[in-house]
Structure formats: structure tokens, C-alpha cells
CSV table of C-alpha atoms and ligand atoms in Angstrom, one decimal:
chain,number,residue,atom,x,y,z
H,34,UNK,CA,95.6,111.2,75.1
H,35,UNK,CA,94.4,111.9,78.6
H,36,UNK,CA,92.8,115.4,79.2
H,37,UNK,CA,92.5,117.5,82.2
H,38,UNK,CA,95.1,118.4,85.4
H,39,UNK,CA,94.3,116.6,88.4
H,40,UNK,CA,96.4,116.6,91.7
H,41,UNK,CA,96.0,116.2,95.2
H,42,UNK,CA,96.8,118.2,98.2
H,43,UNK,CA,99.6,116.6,99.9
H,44,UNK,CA,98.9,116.6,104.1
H,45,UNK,CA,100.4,114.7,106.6
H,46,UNK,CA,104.0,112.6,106.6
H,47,UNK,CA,105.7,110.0,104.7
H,48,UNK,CA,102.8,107.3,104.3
H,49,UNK,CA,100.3,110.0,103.9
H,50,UNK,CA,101.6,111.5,100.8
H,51,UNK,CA,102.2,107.4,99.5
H,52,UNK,CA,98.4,107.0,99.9
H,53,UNK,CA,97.8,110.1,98.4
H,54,UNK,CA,99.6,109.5,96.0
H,55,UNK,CA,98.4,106.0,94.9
H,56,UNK,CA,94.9,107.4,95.4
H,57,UNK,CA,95.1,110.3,92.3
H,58,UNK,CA,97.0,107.3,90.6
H,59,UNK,CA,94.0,105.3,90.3
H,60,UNK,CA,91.4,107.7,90.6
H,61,UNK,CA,93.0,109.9,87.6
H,62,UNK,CA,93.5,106.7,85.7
H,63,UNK,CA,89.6,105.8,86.3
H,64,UNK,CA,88.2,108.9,85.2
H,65,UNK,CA,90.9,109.0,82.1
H,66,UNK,CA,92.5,112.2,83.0
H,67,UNK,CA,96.1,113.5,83.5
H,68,UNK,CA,97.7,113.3,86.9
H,69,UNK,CA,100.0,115.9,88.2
H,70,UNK,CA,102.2,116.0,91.9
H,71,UNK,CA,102.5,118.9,94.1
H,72,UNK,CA,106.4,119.9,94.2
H,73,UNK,CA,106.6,119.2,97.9
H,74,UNK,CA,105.1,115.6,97.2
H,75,UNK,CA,107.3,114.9,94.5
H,76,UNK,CA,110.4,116.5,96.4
H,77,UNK,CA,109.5,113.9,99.8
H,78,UNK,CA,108.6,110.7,97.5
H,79,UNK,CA,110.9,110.6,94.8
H,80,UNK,CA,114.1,110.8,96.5
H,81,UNK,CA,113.1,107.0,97.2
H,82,UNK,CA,110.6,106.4,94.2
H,83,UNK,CA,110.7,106.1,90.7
H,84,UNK,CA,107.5,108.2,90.7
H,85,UNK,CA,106.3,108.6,87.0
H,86,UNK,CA,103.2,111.3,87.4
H,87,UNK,CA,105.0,114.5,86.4
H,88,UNK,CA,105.2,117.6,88.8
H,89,UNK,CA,103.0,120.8,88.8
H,90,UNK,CA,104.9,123.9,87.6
H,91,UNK,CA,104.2,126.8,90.5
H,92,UNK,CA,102.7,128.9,88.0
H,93,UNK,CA,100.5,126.4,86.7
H,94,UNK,CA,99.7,125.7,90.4
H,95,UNK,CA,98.4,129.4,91.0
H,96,UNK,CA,96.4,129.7,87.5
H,97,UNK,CA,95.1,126.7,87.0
H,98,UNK,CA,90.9,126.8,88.0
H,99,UNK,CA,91.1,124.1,90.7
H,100,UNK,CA,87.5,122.3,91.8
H,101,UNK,CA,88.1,121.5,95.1
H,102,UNK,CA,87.1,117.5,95.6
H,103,UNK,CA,87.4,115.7,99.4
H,104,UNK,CA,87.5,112.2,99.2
H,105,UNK,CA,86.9,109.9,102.4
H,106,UNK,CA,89.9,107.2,103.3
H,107,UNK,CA,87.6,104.2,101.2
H,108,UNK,CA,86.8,103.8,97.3
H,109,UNK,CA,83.6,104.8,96.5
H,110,UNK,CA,81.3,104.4,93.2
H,111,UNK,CA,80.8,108.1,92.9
H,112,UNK,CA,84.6,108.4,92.6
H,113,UNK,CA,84.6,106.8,89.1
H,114,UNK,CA,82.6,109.6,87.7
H,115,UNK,CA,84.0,112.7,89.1
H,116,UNK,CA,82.9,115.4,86.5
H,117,UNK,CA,85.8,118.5,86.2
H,118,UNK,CA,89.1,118.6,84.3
H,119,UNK,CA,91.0,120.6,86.9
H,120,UNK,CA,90.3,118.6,90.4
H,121,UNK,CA,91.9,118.7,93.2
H,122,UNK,CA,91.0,116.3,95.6
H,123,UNK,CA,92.2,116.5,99.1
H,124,UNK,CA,91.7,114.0,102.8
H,125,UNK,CA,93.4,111.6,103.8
H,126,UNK,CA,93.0,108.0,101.6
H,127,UNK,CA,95.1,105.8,101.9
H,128,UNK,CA,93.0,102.6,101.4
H,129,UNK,CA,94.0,99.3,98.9
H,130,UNK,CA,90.3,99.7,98.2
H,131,UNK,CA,91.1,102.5,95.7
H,132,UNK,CA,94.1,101.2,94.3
H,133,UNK,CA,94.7,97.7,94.6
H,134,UNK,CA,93.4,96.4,91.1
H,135,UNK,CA,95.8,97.9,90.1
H,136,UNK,CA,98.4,97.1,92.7
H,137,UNK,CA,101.8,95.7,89.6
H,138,UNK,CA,101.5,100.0,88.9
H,139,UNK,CA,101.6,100.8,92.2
H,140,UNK,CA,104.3,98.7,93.0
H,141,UNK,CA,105.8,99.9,89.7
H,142,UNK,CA,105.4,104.1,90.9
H,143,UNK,CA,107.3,103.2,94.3
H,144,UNK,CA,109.9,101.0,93.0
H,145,UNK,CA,113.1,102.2,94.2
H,146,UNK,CA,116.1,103.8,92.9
H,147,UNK,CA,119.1,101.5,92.6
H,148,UNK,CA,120.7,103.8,95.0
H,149,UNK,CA,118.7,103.3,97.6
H,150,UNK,CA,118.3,99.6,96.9
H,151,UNK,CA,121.8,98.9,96.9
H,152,UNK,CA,122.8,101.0,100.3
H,153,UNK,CA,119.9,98.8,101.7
H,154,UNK,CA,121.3,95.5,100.5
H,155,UNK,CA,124.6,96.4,102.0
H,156,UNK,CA,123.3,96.9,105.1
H,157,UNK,CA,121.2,93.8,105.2
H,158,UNK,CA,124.0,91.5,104.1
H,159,UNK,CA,126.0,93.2,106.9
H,160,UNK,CA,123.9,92.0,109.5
H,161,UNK,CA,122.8,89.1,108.1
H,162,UNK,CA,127.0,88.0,108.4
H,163,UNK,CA,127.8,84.8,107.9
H,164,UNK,CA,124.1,83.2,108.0
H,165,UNK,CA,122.3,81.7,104.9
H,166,UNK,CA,118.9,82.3,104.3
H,167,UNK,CA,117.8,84.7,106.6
H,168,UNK,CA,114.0,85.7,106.7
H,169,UNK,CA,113.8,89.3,107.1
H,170,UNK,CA,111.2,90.9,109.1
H,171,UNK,CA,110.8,94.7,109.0
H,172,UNK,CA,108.8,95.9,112.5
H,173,UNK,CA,107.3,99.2,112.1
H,174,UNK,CA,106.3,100.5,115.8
H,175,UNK,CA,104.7,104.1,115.6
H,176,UNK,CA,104.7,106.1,118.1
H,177,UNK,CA,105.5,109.7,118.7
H,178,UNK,CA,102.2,111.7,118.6
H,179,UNK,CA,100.2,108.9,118.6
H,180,UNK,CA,101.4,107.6,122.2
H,181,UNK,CA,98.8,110.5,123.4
H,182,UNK,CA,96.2,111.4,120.4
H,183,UNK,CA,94.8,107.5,120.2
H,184,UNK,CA,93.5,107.5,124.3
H,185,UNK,CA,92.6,111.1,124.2
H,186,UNK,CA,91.4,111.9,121.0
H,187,UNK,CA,90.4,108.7,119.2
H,188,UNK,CA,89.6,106.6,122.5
H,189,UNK,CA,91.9,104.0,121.1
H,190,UNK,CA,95.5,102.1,122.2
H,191,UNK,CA,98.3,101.8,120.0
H,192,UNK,CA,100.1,98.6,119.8
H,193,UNK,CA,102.3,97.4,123.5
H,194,UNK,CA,104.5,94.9,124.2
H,195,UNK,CA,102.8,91.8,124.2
H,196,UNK,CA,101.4,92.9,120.7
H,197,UNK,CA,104.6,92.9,119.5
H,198,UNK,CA,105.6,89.7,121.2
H,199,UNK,CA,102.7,88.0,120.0
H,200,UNK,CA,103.3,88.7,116.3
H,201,UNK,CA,107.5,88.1,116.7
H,202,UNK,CA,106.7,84.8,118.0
H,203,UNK,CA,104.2,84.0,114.9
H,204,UNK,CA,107.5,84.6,112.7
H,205,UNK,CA,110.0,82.8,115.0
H,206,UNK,CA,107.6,79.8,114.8
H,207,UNK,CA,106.8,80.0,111.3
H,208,UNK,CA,110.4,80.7,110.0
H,209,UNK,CA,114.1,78.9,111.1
H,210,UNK,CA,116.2,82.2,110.8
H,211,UNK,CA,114.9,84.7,111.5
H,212,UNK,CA,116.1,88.7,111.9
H,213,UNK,CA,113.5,91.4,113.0
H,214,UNK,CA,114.7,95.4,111.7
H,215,UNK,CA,112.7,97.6,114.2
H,216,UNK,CA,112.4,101.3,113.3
H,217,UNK,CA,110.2,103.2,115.1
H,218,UNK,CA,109.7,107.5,115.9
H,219,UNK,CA,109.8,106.0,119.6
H,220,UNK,CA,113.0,103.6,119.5
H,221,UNK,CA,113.9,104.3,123.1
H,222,UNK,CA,110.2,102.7,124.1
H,223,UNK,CA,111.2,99.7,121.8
H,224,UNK,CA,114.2,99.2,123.5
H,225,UNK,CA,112.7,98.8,127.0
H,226,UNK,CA,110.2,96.6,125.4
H,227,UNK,CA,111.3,94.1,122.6
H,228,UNK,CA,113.2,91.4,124.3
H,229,UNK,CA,116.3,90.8,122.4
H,230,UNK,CA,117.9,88.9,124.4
H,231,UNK,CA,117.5,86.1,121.6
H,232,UNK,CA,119.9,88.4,119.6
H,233,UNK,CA,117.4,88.3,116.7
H,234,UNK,CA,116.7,92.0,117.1
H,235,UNK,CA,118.5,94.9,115.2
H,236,UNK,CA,116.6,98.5,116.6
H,237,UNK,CA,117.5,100.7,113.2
H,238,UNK,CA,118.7,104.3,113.2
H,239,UNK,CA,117.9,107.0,115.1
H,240,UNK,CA,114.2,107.6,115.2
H,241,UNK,CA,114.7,110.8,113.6
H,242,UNK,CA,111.2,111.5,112.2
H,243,UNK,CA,112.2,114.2,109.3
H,244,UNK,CA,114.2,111.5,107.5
H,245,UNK,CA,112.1,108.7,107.3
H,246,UNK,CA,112.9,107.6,103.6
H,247,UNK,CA,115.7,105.4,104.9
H,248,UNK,CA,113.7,103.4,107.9
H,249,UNK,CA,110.9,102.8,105.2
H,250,UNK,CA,113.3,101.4,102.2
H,251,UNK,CA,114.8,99.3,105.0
H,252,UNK,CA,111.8,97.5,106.0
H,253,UNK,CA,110.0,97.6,102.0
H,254,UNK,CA,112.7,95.4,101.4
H,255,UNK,CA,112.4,93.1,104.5
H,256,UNK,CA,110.2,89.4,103.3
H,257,UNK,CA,107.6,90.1,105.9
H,258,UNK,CA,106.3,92.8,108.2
H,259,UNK,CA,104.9,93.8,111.6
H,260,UNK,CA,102.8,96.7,111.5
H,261,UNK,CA,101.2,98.6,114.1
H,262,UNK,CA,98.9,101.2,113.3
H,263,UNK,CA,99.5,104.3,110.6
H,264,UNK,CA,100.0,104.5,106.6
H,265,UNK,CA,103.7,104.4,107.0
H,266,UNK,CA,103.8,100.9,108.5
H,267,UNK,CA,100.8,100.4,105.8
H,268,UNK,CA,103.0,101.1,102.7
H,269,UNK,CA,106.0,99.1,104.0
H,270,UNK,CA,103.9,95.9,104.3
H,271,UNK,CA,102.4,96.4,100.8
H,272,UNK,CA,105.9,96.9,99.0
H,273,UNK,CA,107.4,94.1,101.3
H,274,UNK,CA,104.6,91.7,100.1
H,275,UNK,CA,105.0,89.0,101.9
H,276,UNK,CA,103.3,87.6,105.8
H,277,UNK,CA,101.8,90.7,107.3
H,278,UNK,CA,100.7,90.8,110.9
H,279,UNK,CA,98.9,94.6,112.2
H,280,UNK,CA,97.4,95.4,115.2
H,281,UNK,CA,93.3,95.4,114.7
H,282,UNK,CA,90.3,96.5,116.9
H,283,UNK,CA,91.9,99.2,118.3
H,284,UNK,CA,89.5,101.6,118.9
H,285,UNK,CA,86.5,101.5,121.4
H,286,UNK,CA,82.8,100.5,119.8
H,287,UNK,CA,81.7,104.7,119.9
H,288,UNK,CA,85.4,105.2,118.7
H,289,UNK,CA,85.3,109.0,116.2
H,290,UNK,CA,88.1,107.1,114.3
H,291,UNK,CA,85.4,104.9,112.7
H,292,UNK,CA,83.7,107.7,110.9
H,293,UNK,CA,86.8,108.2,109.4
H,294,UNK,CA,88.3,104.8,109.2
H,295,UNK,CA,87.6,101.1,108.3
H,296,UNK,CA,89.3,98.3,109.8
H,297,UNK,CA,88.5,96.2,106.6
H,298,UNK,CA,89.5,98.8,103.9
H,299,UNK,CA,92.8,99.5,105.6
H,300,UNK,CA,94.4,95.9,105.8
H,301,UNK,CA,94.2,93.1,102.9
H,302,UNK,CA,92.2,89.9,104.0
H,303,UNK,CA,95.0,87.9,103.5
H,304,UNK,CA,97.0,90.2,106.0
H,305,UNK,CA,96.7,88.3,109.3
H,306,UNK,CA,95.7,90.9,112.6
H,307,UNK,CA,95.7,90.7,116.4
H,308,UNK,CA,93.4,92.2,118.5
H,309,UNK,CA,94.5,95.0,120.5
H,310,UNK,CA,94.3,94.9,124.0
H,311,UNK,CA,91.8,97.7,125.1
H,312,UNK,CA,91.9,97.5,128.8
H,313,UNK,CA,94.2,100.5,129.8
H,314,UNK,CA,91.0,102.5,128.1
H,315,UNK,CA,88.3,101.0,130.2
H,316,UNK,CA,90.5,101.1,133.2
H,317,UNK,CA,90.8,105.2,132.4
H,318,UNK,CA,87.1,105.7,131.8
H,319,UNK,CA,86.3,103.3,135.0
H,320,UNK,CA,88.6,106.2,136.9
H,321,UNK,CA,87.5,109.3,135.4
A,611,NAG,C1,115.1,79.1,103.3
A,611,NAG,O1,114.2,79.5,104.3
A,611,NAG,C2,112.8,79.4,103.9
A,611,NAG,C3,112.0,80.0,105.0
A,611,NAG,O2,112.4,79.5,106.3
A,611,NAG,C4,112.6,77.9,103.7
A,611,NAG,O3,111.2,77.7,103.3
A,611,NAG,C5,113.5,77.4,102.6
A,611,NAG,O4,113.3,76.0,102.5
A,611,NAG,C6,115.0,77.6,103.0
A,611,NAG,N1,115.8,77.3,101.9
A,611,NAG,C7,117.0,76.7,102.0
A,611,NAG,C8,117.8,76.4,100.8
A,611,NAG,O5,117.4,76.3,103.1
A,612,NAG,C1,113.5,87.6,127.2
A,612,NAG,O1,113.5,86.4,126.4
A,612,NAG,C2,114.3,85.3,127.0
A,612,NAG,C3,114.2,84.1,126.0
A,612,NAG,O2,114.7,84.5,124.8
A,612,NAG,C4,113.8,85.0,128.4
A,612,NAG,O3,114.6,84.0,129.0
A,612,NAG,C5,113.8,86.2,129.3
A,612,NAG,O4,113.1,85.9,130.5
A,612,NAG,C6,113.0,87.3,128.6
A,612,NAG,N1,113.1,88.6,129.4
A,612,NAG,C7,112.0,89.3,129.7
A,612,NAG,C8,112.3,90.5,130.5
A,612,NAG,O5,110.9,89.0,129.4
A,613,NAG,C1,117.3,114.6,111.6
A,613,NAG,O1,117.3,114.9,110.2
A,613,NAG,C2,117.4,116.3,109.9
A,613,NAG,C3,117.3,116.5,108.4
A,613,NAG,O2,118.3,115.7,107.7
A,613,NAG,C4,118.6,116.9,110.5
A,613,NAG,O3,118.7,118.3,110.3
A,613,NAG,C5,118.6,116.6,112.0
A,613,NAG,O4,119.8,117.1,112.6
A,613,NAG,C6,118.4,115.1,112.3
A,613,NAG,N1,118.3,114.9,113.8
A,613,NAG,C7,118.9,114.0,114.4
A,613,NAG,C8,118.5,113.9,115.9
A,613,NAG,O5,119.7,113.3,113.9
A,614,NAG,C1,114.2,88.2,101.6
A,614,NAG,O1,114.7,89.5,101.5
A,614,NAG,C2,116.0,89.7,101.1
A,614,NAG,C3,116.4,91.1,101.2
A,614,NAG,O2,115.5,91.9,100.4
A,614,NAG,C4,116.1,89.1,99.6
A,614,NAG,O3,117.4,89.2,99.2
A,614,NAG,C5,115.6,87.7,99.6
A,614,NAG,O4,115.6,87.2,98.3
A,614,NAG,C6,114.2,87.5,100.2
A,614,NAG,N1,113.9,86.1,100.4
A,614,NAG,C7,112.8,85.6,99.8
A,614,NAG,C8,112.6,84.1,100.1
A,614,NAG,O5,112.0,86.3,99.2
A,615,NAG,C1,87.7,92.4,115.5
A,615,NAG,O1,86.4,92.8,115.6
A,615,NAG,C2,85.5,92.2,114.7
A,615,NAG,C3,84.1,92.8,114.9
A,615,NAG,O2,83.8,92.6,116.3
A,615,NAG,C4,85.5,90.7,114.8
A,615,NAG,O3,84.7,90.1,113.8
A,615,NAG,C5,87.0,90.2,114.6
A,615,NAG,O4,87.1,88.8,114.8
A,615,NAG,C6,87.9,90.9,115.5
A,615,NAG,N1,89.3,90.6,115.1
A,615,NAG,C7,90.1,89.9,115.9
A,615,NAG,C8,91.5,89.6,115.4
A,615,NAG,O5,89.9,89.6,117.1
């Protein structure tokens, strides 16, 4: 019998709340101690997920004696012996390195419901028409806040067209049919930028950020995955499982996003990435 309430503080969107939630998974599980949700994070995750970790009442919320606990975005050995029975960590992990030995109950927690499955399926045999064996590749492009807070605040890039062109043309090479499913919180940017004349391009939905469960089961259940930068895109490449290409070396050498983030504890080794092209950066700081 496990002892103990833990829980985590749910922050941030959609792939936050995953990694949050995969990190008190296998932290809880570590230190042999019960695992609870927050309401909001069960209320955002399982309308997609099987979760299994059961929800906090609101009263137990209030009362219980909570011991605050900030964990940094990368297992560490202190975090298998984290002394309380009512902790509640908080930050932003979302790294394999806490969970990934445990990846089959991972993958088990954000299984989906057959609802969702089967509206996904319909829509992927109605594009895929008449075709046999089509590869599926699910292209995750974030945007949105990021277009400014990676130059200003992070002195970094986020991913551009030839990025993207690069890792299209890695699948179109690899594979004989291929289909790319682009979702993005910037779809009018992708349009001006992914050529499809090819007609091997689908841009999905409407970009509408506060309902991104449907975008994400979408590409989960594409074979492969282009990532750019961001846990969502993180989370659809680990459920999708198969060839993953994501945008690497993103940041400038005296980057602040390295003190809270490590290029080799957010993407698997098998995951294959392309360097990012930093020049618009040291163009801007050559003009300043
Ligand atoms: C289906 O496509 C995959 C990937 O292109 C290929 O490896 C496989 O041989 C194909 N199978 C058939 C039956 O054509
Ligand atoms: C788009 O790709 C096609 C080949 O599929 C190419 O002929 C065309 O020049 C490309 N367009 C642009 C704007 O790059
Ligand atoms: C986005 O989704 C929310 C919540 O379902 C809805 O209220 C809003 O109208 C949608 N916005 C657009 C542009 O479709
Ligand atoms: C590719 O993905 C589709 C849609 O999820 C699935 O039906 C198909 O079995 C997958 N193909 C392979 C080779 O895994
Ligand atoms: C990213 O930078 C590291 C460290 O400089 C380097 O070892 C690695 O090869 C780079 N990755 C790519 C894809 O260029």
C-alpha cells in the first residue's frame, strides 16, 4: 500500500501539464508514495487520456499540509529520496530522463479514449482516400508567443522554413507515400511557408490554441513526427513513437535557456535533430 499525497502544481499549456504529469508519475512511484492530480490537470488531460492517478478533492486540497518541492526540467539522484508524505512539487519538467524507464506506463496513462481514437482514424482514412499504405507524418510548428520570447528573451530562433524543409525532405526520401498533418498556433505562417505544391500537405484545424486536445491526438497517432521546439510537439513525438526529427542548437552559447534546459535531456538519442540556423540572432546583435 502506498502512503502519503503527492501532487504537482499544474503551470503552463497542454504539454506542460503532460510532463508534469509523467514527472509525479515516476517520481511518486520512486519514492513509493500515492499520486494525486490537481482538478484543472485532470479536467485538461483526461478528456484525451485514460489518466489513472486519481483527482484531489478541493477540500483535501485546502487542508492537506503541503511541503512545497521545485524540481528542475532533468532527473536528478536527490529526487529518489525526497523525504515528506504530503509534497508538492512544482517547475516545469518535462524531461524522458525522469520517466523513460518507465516509458510502457507512460504510454499506458496517455492512451487514448476510443472516442478520440476513432474520430481520429476517420479523419486520417479520409484523407488518406483511395491510397494504400500511407506513412503519416504529424508536423508540430509552434509558434504564437514564442515567435517573440525565443530572440528577446531566450536569445534563441525557433524553427523557419528551411528547417522544416530540411526534415520534410528526410521523410519524402526515406518513405514512398508520404502525407505530412501540420498543426501549428501559427497556421497562417505555415501556409506562406510549407510548399505544398507536392499536394502531400494537409494544414489541420484552426490554430485555435484553447482546444488543443484534437491537433495533439491527430499527430500522436501520425507513424512519425516533425517537432520544433516546446513539450507539446515533445509529447506527440513520444506517443507517435516512430522517426523523430526536432530542431536542436537553438539557443546562443550564453543562452539563459541553458540554465533551465538541456538539449540532451529533452530529445531521445535515437531522435534525429537539425541544427537551427542562428544567423537572424547574430545579424540583430551585429545591428544593435
Ligand atoms: C508500406 O510502406 C512502408 C514504408 O514506406 C514499407 O516499408 C512497406 O514495405 C510497405 N508495405 C507494402 C505492403 O507496400
Ligand atoms: C515548391 O515545390 C515545387 C516542387 O514540388 C517546386 O517546383 C517549386 O518551385 C517550390 N516553390 C517554392 C516557392 O519554393
Ligand atoms: C476556440 O475554442 C474555444 C473553446 O472551445 C471557443 O470558445 C472559441 O470560440 C474557439 N475560437 C475559434 C477561433 O474557433
Ligand atoms: C501508421 O499510422 C496509421 C494511423 O495511425 C496506422 O493505421 C498504421 O498502422 C501505421 N503504420 C505503421 C507501419 O505503423
Ligand atoms: C549541437 O551542438 C553540439 C555541441 O556543440 C554538437 O556536438 C552537435 O553536433 C550539434 N548538433 C547538430 C545537429 O549540429
Amino acid at each position: 500500500e502506498l502512503e502519503g499525497m503527492w501532487t504537482i502544481t499544474p503551470s503552463g499549456r497542454f504539454g506542460n501539464l503532460m510532463g508534469q504529469y509523467a514527472t509525479l508519475f515516476a517520481l511518486a512511484r520512486l519514492n513509493k508514495k500515492q499520486a494525486y492530480i490537481f482538478p484543472n490537470m485532470a479536467n485538461s488531460l483526461s478528456q484525451i487520456f485514460k489518466l489513472t492517478l486519481p483527482m484531489l478533492h478541493q477540500e483535501a486540497k485546502a487542508q492537506v499540509p503541503w511541503k512545497n518541492y521545485h524540481i528542475a526540467d532533468w532527473m536528478d539522484e536527490k529526487y529518489k529520496n525526497i523525504l515528506g508524505d504530503y509534497i508538492k512539487l512544482s517547475g516545469y519538467p518535462s524531461s524522458w530522463t525522469f520517466y523513460h524507464h518507465i516509458r510502457e506506463e507512460i504510454l499506458r496513462e496517455f492512451s487514448f479514449h476510443e472516442y478520440v481514437t476513432e474520430k481520429v482514424n476517420l479523419y486520417l482514412t479520409k484523407i488518406t482516400a483511395q491510397r494504400q499504405n500511407v506513412t503519416f507524418v504529424g508536423v508540430h510548428v509552434r509558434r504564437g508567443d514564442y515567435v517573440y520570447v525565443m530572440p528577446k528573451i531566450w536569445k534563441g530562433v525557433i524553427a523557419d522554413r528551411n528547417y522544416l524543409e530540411k526534415a520534410m525532405a528526410y521523410f519524402r526520401n526515406k518513405y514512398k507515400d508520404v502525407i505530412f498533418i501540420v498543426t501549428s498556433n501559427g497556421l497562417d505562417w505555415c501556409r506562406k511557408n510549407i510548399n505544398a505544391s507536392s499536394g502531400d500537405v494537409y494544414f489541420l484545424g484552426d490554430g485555435n490554441e484553447s482546444e488543443p486536445q484534437t491537433d495533439f491526438a491527430i499527430l500522436a497517432h501520425c507513424n512519425h513526427t516533425i517537432m520544433t521546439i516546446g513539450t507539446f510537439g515533445f509529447w506527440a513525438a513520444y506517443l507517435a513513437g516512430g522517426d523523430v526529427i526536432y530542431l536542436t542548437n537553438f539557443t546562443l552559447p550564453d543562452s539563459p535557456f541553458l540554465k533551465v534546459f538541456k538539449y540532451e535531456a529533452a530529445f531521445l538519442p535515437e531522435w534525429i535533430g537539425i541544427a537551427a540556423d542562428l544567423s537572424p540572432l547574430l545579424n540583430q546583435s551585429l545591428n544593435v
